mmCIF file of N, CA and C in Angstrom:
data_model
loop_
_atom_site.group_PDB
_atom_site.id
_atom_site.type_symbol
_atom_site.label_atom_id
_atom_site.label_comp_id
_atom_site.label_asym_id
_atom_site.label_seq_id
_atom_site.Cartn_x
_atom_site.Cartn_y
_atom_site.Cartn_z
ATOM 1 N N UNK A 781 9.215 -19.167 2.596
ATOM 2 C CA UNK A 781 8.944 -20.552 2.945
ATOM 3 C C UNK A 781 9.814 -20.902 4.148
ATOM 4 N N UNK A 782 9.146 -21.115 5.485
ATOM 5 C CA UNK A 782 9.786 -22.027 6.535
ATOM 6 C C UNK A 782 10.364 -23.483 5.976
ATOM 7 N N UNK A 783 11.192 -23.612 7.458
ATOM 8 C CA UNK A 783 11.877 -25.117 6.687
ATOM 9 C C UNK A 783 10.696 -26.298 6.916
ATOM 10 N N UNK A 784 9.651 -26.055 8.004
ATOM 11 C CA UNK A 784 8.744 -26.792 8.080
ATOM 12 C C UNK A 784 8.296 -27.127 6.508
ATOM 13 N N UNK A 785 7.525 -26.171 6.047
ATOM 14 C CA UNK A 785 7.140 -26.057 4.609
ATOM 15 C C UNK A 785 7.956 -27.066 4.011
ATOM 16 N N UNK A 786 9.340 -26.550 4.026
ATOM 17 C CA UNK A 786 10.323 -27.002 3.139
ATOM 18 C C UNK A 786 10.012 -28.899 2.954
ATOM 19 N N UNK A 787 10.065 -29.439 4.659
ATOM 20 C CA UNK A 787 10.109 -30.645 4.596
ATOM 21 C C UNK A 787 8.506 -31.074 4.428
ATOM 22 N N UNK A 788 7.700 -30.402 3.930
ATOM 23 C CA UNK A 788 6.176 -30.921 3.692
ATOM 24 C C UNK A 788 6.427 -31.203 2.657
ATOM 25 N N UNK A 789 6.950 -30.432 1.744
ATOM 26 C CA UNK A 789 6.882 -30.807 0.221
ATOM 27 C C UNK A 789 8.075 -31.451 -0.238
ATOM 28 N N UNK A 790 9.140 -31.558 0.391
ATOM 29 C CA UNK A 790 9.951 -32.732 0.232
ATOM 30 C C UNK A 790 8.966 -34.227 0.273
ATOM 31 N N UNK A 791 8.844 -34.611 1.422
ATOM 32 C CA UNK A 791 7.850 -35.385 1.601
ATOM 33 C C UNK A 791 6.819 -35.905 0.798
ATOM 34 N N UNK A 792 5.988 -35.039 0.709
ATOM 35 C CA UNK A 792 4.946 -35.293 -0.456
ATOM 36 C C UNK A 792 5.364 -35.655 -1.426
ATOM 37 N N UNK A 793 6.304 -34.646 -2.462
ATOM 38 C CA UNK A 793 7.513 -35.515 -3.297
ATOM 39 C C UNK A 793 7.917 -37.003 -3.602
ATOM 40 N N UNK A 794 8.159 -36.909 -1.807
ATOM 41 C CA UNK A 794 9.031 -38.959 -1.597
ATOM 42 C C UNK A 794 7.676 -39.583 -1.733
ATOM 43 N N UNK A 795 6.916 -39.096 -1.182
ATOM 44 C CA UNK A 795 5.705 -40.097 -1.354
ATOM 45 C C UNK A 795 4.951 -40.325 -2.702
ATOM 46 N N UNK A 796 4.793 -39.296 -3.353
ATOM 47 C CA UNK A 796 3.933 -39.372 -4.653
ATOM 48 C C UNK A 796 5.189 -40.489 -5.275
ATOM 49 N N UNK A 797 6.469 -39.825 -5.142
ATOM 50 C CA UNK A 797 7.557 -40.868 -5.972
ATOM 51 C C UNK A 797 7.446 -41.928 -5.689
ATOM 52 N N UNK A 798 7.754 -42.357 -4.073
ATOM 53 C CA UNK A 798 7.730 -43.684 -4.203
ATOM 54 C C UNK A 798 6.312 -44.610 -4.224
ATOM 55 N N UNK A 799 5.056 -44.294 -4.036
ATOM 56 C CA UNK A 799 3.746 -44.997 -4.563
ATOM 57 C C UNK A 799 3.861 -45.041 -6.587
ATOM 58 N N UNK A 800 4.668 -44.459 -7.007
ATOM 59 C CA UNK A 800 4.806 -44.206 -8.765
ATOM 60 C C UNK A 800 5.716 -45.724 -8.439
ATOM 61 N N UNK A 801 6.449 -45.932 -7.548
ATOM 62 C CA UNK A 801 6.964 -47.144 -8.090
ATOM 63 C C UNK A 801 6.641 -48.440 -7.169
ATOM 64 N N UNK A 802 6.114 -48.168 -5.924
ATOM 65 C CA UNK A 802 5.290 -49.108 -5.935
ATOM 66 C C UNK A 802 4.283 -49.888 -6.580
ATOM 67 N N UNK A 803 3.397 -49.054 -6.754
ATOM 68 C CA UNK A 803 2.287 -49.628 -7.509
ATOM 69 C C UNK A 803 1.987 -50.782 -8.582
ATOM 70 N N UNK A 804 2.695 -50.784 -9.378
ATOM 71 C CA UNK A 804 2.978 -51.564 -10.554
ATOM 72 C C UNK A 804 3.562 -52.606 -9.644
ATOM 73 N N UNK A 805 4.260 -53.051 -8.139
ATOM 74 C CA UNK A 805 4.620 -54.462 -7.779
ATOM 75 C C UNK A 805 3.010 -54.786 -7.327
ATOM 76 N N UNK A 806 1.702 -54.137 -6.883
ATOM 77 C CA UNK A 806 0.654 -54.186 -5.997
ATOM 78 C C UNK A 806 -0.053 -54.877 -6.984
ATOM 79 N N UNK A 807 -0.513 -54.544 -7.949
ATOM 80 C CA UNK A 807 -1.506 -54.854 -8.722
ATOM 81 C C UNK A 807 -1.212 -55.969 -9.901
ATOM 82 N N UNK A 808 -1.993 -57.027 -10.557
ATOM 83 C CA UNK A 808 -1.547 -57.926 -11.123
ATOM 84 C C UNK A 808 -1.545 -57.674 -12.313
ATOM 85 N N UNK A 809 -0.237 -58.410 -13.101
ATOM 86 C CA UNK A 809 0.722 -57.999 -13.929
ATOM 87 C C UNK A 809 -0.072 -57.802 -15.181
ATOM 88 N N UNK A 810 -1.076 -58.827 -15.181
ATOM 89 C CA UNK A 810 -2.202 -59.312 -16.391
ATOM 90 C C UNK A 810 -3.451 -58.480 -16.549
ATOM 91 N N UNK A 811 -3.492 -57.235 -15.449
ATOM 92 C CA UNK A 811 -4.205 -56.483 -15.007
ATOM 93 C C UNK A 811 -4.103 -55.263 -16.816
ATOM 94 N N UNK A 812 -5.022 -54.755 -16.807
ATOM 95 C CA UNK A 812 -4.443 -53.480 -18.176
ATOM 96 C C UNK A 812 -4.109 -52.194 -17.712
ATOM 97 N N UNK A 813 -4.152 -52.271 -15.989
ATOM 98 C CA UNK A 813 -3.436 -51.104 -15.542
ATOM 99 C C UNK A 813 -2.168 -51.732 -15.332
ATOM 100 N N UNK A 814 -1.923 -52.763 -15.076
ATOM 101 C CA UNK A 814 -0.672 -53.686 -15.017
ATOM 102 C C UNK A 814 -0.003 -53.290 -16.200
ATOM 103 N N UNK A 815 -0.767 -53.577 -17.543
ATOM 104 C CA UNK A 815 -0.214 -53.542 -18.827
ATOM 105 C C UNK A 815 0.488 -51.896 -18.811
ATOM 106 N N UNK A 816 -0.372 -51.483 -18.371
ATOM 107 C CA UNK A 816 0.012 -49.297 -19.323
ATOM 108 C C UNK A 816 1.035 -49.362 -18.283
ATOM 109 N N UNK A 817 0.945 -49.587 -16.945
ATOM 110 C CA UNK A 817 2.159 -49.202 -15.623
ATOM 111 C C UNK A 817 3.551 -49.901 -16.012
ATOM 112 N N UNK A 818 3.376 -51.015 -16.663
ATOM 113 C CA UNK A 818 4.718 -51.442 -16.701
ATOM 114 C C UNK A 818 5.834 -51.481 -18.048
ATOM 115 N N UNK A 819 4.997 -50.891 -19.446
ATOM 116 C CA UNK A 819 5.436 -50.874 -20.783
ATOM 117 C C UNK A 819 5.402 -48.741 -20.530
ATOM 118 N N UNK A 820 6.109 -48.313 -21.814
ATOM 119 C CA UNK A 820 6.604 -47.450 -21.931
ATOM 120 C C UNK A 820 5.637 -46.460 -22.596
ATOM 121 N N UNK A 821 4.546 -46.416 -21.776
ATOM 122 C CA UNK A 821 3.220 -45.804 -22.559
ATOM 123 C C UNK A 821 3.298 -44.358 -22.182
ATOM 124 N N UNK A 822 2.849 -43.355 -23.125
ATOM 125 C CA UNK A 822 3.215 -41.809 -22.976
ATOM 126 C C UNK A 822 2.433 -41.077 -21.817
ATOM 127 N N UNK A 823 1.413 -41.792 -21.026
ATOM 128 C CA UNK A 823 0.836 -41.573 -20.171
ATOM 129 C C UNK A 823 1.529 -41.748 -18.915
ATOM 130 N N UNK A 824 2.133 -42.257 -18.996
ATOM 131 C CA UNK A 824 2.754 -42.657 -17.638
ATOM 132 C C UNK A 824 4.065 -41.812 -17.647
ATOM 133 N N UNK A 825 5.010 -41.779 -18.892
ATOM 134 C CA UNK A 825 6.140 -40.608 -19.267
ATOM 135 C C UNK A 825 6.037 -39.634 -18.652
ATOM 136 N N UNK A 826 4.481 -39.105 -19.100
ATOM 137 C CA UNK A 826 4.447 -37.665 -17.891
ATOM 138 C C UNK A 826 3.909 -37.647 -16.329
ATOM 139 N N UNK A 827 3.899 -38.801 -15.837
ATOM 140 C CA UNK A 827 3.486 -38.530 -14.453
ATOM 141 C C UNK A 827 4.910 -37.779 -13.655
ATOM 142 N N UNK A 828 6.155 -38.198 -13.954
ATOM 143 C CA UNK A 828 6.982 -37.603 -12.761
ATOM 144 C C UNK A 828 7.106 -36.010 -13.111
ATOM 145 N N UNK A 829 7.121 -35.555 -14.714
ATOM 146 C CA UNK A 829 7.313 -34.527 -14.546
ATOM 147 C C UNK A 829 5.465 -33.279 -14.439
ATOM 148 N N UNK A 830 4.693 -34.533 -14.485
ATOM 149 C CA UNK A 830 3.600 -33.448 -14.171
ATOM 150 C C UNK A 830 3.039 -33.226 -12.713
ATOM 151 N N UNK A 831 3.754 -34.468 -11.593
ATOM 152 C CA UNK A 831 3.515 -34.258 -10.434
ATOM 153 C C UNK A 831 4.664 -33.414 -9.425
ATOM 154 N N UNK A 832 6.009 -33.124 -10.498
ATOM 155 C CA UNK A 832 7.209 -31.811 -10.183
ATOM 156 C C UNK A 832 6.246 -31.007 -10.510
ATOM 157 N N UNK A 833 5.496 -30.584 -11.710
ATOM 158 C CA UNK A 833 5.002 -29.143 -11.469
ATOM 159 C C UNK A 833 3.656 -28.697 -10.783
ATOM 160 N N UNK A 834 3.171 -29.719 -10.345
ATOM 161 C CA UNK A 834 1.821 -29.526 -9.777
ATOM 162 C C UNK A 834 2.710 -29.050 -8.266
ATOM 163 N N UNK A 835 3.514 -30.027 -7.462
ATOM 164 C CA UNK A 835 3.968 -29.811 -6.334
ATOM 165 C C UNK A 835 4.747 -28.680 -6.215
ATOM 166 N N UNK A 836 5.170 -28.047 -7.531
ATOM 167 C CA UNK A 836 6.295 -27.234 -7.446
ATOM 168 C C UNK A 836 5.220 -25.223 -7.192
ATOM 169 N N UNK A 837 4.025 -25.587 -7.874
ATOM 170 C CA UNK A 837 2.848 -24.395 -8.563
ATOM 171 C C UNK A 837 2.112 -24.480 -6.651
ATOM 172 N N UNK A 838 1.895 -25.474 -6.192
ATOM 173 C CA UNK A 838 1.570 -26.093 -4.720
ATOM 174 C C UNK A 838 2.621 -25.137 -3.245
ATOM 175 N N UNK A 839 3.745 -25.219 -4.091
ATOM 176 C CA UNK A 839 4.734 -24.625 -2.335
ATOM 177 C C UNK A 839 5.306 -23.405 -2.922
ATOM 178 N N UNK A 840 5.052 -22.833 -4.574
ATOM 179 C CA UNK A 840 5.875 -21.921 -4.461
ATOM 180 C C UNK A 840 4.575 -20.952 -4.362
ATOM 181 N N UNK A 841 3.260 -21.398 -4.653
ATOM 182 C CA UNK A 841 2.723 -20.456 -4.510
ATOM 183 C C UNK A 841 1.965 -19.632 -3.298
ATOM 184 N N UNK A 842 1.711 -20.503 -2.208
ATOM 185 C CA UNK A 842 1.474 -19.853 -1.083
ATOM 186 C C UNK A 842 2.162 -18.623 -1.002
ATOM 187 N N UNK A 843 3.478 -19.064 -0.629
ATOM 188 C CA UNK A 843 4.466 -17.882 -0.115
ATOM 189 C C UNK A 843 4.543 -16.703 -0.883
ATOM 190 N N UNK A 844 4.767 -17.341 -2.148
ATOM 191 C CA UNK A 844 5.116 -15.806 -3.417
ATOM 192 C C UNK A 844 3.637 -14.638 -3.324
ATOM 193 N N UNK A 845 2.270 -15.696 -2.843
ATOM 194 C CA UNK A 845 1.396 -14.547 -2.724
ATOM 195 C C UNK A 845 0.705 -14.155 -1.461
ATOM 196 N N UNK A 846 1.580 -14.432 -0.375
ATOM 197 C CA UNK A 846 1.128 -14.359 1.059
ATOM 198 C C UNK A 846 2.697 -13.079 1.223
ATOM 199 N N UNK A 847 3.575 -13.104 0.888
ATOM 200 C CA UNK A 847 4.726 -12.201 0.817
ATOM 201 C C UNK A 847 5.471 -11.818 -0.494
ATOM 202 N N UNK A 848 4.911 -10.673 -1.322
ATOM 203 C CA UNK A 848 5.462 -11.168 -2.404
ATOM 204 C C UNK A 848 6.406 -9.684 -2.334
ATOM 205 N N UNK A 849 7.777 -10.414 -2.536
ATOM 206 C CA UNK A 849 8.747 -9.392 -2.647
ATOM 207 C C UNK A 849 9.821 -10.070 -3.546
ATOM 208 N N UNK A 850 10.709 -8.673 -4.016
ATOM 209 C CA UNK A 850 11.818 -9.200 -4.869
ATOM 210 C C UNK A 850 12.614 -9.963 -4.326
ATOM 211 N N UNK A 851 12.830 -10.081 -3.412
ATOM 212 C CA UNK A 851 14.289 -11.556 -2.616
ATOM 213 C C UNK A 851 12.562 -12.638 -2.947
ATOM 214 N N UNK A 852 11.638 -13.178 -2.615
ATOM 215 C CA UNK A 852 11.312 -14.222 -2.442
ATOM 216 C C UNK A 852 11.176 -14.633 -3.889
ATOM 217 N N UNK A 853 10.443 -13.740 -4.902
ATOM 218 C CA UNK A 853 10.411 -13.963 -6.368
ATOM 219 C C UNK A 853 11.590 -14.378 -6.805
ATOM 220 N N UNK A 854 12.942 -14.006 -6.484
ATOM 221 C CA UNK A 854 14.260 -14.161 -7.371
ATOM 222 C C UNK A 854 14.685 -15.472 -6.438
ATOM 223 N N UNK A 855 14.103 -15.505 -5.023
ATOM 224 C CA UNK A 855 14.620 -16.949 -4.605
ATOM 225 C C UNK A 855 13.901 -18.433 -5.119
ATOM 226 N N UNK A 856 12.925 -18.501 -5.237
ATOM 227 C CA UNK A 856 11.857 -19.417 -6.268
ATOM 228 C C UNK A 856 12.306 -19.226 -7.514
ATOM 229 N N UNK A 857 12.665 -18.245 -8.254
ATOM 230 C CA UNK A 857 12.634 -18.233 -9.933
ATOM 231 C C UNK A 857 14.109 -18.860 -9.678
ATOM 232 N N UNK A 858 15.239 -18.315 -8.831
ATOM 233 C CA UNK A 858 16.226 -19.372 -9.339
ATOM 234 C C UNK A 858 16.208 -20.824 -9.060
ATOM 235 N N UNK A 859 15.267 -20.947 -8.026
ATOM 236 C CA UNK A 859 15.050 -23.031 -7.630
ATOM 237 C C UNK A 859 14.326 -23.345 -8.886
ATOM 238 N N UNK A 860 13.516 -22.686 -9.425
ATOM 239 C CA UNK A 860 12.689 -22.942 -10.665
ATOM 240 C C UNK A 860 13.745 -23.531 -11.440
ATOM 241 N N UNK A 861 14.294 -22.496 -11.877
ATOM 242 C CA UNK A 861 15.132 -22.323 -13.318
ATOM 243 C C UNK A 861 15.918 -24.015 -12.928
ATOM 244 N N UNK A 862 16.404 -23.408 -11.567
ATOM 245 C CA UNK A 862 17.502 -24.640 -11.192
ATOM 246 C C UNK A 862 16.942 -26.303 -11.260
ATOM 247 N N UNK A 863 15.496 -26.509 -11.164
ATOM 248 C CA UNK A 863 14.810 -27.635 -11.122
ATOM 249 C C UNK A 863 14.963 -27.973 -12.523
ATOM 250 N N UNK A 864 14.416 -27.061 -13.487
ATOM 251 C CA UNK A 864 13.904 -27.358 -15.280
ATOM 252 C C UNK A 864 14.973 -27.720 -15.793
ATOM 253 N N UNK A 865 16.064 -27.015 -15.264
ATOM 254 C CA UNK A 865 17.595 -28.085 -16.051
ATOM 255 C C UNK A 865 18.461 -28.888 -15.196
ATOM 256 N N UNK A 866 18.101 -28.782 -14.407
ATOM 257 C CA UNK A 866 18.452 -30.527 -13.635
ATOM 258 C C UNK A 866 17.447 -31.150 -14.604
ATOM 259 N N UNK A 867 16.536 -30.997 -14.717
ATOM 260 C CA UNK A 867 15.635 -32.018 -15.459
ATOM 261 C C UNK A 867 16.224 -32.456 -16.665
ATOM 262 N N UNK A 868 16.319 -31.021 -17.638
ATOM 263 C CA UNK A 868 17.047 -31.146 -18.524
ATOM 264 C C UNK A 868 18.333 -32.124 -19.316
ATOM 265 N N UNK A 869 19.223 -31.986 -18.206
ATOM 266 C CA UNK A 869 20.359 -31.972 -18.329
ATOM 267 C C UNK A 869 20.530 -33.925 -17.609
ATOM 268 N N UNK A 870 19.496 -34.334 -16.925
ATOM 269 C CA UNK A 870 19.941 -35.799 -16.752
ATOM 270 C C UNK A 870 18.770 -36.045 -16.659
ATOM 271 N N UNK A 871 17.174 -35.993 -16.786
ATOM 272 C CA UNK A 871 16.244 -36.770 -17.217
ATOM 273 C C UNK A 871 15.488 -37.222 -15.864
ATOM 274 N N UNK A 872 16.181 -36.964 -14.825
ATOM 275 C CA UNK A 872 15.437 -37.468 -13.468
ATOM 276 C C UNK A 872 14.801 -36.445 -12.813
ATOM 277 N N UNK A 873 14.032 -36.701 -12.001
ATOM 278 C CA UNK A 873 13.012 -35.814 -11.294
ATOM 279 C C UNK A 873 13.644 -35.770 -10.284
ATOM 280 N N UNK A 874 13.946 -36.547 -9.788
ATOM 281 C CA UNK A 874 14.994 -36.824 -8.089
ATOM 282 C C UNK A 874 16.074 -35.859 -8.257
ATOM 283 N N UNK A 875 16.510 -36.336 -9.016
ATOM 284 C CA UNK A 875 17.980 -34.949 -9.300
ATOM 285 C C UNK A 875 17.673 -33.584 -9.580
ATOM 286 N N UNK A 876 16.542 -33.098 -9.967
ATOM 287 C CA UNK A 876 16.328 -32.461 -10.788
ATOM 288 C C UNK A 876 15.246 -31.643 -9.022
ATOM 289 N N UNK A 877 14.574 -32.217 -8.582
ATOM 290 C CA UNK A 877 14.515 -31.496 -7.200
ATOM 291 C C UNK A 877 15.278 -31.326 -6.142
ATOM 292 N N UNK A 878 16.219 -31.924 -6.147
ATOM 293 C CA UNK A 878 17.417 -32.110 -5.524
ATOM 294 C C UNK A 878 18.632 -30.830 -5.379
ATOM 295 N N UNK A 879 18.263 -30.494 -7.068
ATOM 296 C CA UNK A 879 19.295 -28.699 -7.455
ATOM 297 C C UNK A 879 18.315 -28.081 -7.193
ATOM 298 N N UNK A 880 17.191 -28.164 -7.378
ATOM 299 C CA UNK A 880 16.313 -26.868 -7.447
ATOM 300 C C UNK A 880 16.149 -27.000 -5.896
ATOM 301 N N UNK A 881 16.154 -27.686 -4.979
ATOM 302 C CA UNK A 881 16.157 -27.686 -3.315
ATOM 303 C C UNK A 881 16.914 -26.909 -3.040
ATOM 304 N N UNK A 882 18.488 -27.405 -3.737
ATOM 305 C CA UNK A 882 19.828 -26.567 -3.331
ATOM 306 C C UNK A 882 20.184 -25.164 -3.793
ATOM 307 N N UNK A 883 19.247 -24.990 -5.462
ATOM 308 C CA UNK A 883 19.480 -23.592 -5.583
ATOM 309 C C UNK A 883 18.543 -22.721 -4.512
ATOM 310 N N UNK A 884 17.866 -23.284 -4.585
ATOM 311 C CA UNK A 884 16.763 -22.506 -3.721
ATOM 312 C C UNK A 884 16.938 -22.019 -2.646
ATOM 313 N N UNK A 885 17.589 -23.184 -1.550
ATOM 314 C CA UNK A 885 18.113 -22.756 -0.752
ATOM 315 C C UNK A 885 19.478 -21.625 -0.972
ATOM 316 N N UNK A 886 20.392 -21.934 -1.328
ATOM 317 C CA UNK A 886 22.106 -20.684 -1.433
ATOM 318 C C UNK A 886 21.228 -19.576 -1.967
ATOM 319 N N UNK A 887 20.394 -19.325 -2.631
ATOM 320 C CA UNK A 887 19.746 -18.345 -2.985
ATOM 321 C C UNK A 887 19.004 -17.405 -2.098
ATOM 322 N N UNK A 888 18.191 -18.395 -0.941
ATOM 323 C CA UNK A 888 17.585 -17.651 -0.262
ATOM 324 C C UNK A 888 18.445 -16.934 0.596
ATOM 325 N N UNK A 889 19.328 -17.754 1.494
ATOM 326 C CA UNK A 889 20.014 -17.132 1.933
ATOM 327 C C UNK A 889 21.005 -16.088 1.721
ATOM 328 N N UNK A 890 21.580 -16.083 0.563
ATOM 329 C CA UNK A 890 22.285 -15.226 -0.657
ATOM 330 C C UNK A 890 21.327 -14.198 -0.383
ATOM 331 N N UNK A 891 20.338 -13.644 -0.872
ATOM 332 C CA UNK A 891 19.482 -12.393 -0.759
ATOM 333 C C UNK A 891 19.423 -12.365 0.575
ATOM 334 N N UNK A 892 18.665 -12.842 1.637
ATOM 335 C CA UNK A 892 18.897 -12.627 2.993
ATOM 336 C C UNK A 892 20.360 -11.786 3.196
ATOM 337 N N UNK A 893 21.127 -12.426 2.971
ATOM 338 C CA UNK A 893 22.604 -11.848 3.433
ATOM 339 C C UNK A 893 22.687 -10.600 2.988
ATOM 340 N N UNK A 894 22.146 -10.410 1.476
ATOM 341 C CA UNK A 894 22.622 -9.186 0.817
ATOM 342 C C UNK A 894 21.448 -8.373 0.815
ATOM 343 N N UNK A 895 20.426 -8.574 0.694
ATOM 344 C CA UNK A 895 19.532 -7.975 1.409
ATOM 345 C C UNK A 895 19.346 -6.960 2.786
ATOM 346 N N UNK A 896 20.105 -7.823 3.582
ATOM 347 C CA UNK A 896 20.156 -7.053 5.061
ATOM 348 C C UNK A 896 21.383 -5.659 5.049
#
């Protein structure tokens, strides 16, 4: 993955995130999409973590099957791993792509280095 890449799906990310919290100020309150968007309904629970794995299945998979080698597999499986318990471990999606950005990255470069 180029860093171009990198900042596409950052992006997309900020955007899917921040329209998840726009929305609910756009539409009226009395509305019954108003109702499900703004109470604690299990439908909505999984939008942040089902639009982490759609975006995540989205950028890791180009690369892993346009070049698939052991440094790129072990550099994705540790941003993976590193995303699912950021998640874990404090409940946010923001944080939780945030480590898996950063493992991802020391990783890649980590094999690069040791690699060469």
């Amino acid at each position: 993955m180029n860093d171009q890449t990198l900042f596409i799906a950052m992006g997309a990310m900020a955007l899917v995130t921040g329209l998840c919290r726009i929305v609910p100020f756009l539409i009226p309150r009395h509305s019954r999409l108003g109702t499900i968007l703004s109470g604690d309904h299990p439908t909505i629970r999984i939008v942040g973590p089902a639009v982490l794995v759609g975006l995540t299945v989205a950028t890791f998979g180009q690369p892993l099957l346009s070049q698939p080698s052991w440094g790129n597999v072990l550099s994705y499986g540790i941003g993976g791993v590193a995303t699912a318990a950021g998640l874990r471990a404090t409940g946010s999606v923001g944080l939780a792509v945030i480590a898996g950005i950063i493992a991802y990255g020391c990783s890649s470069y980590g094999v690069a280095f040791y690699g060469s």
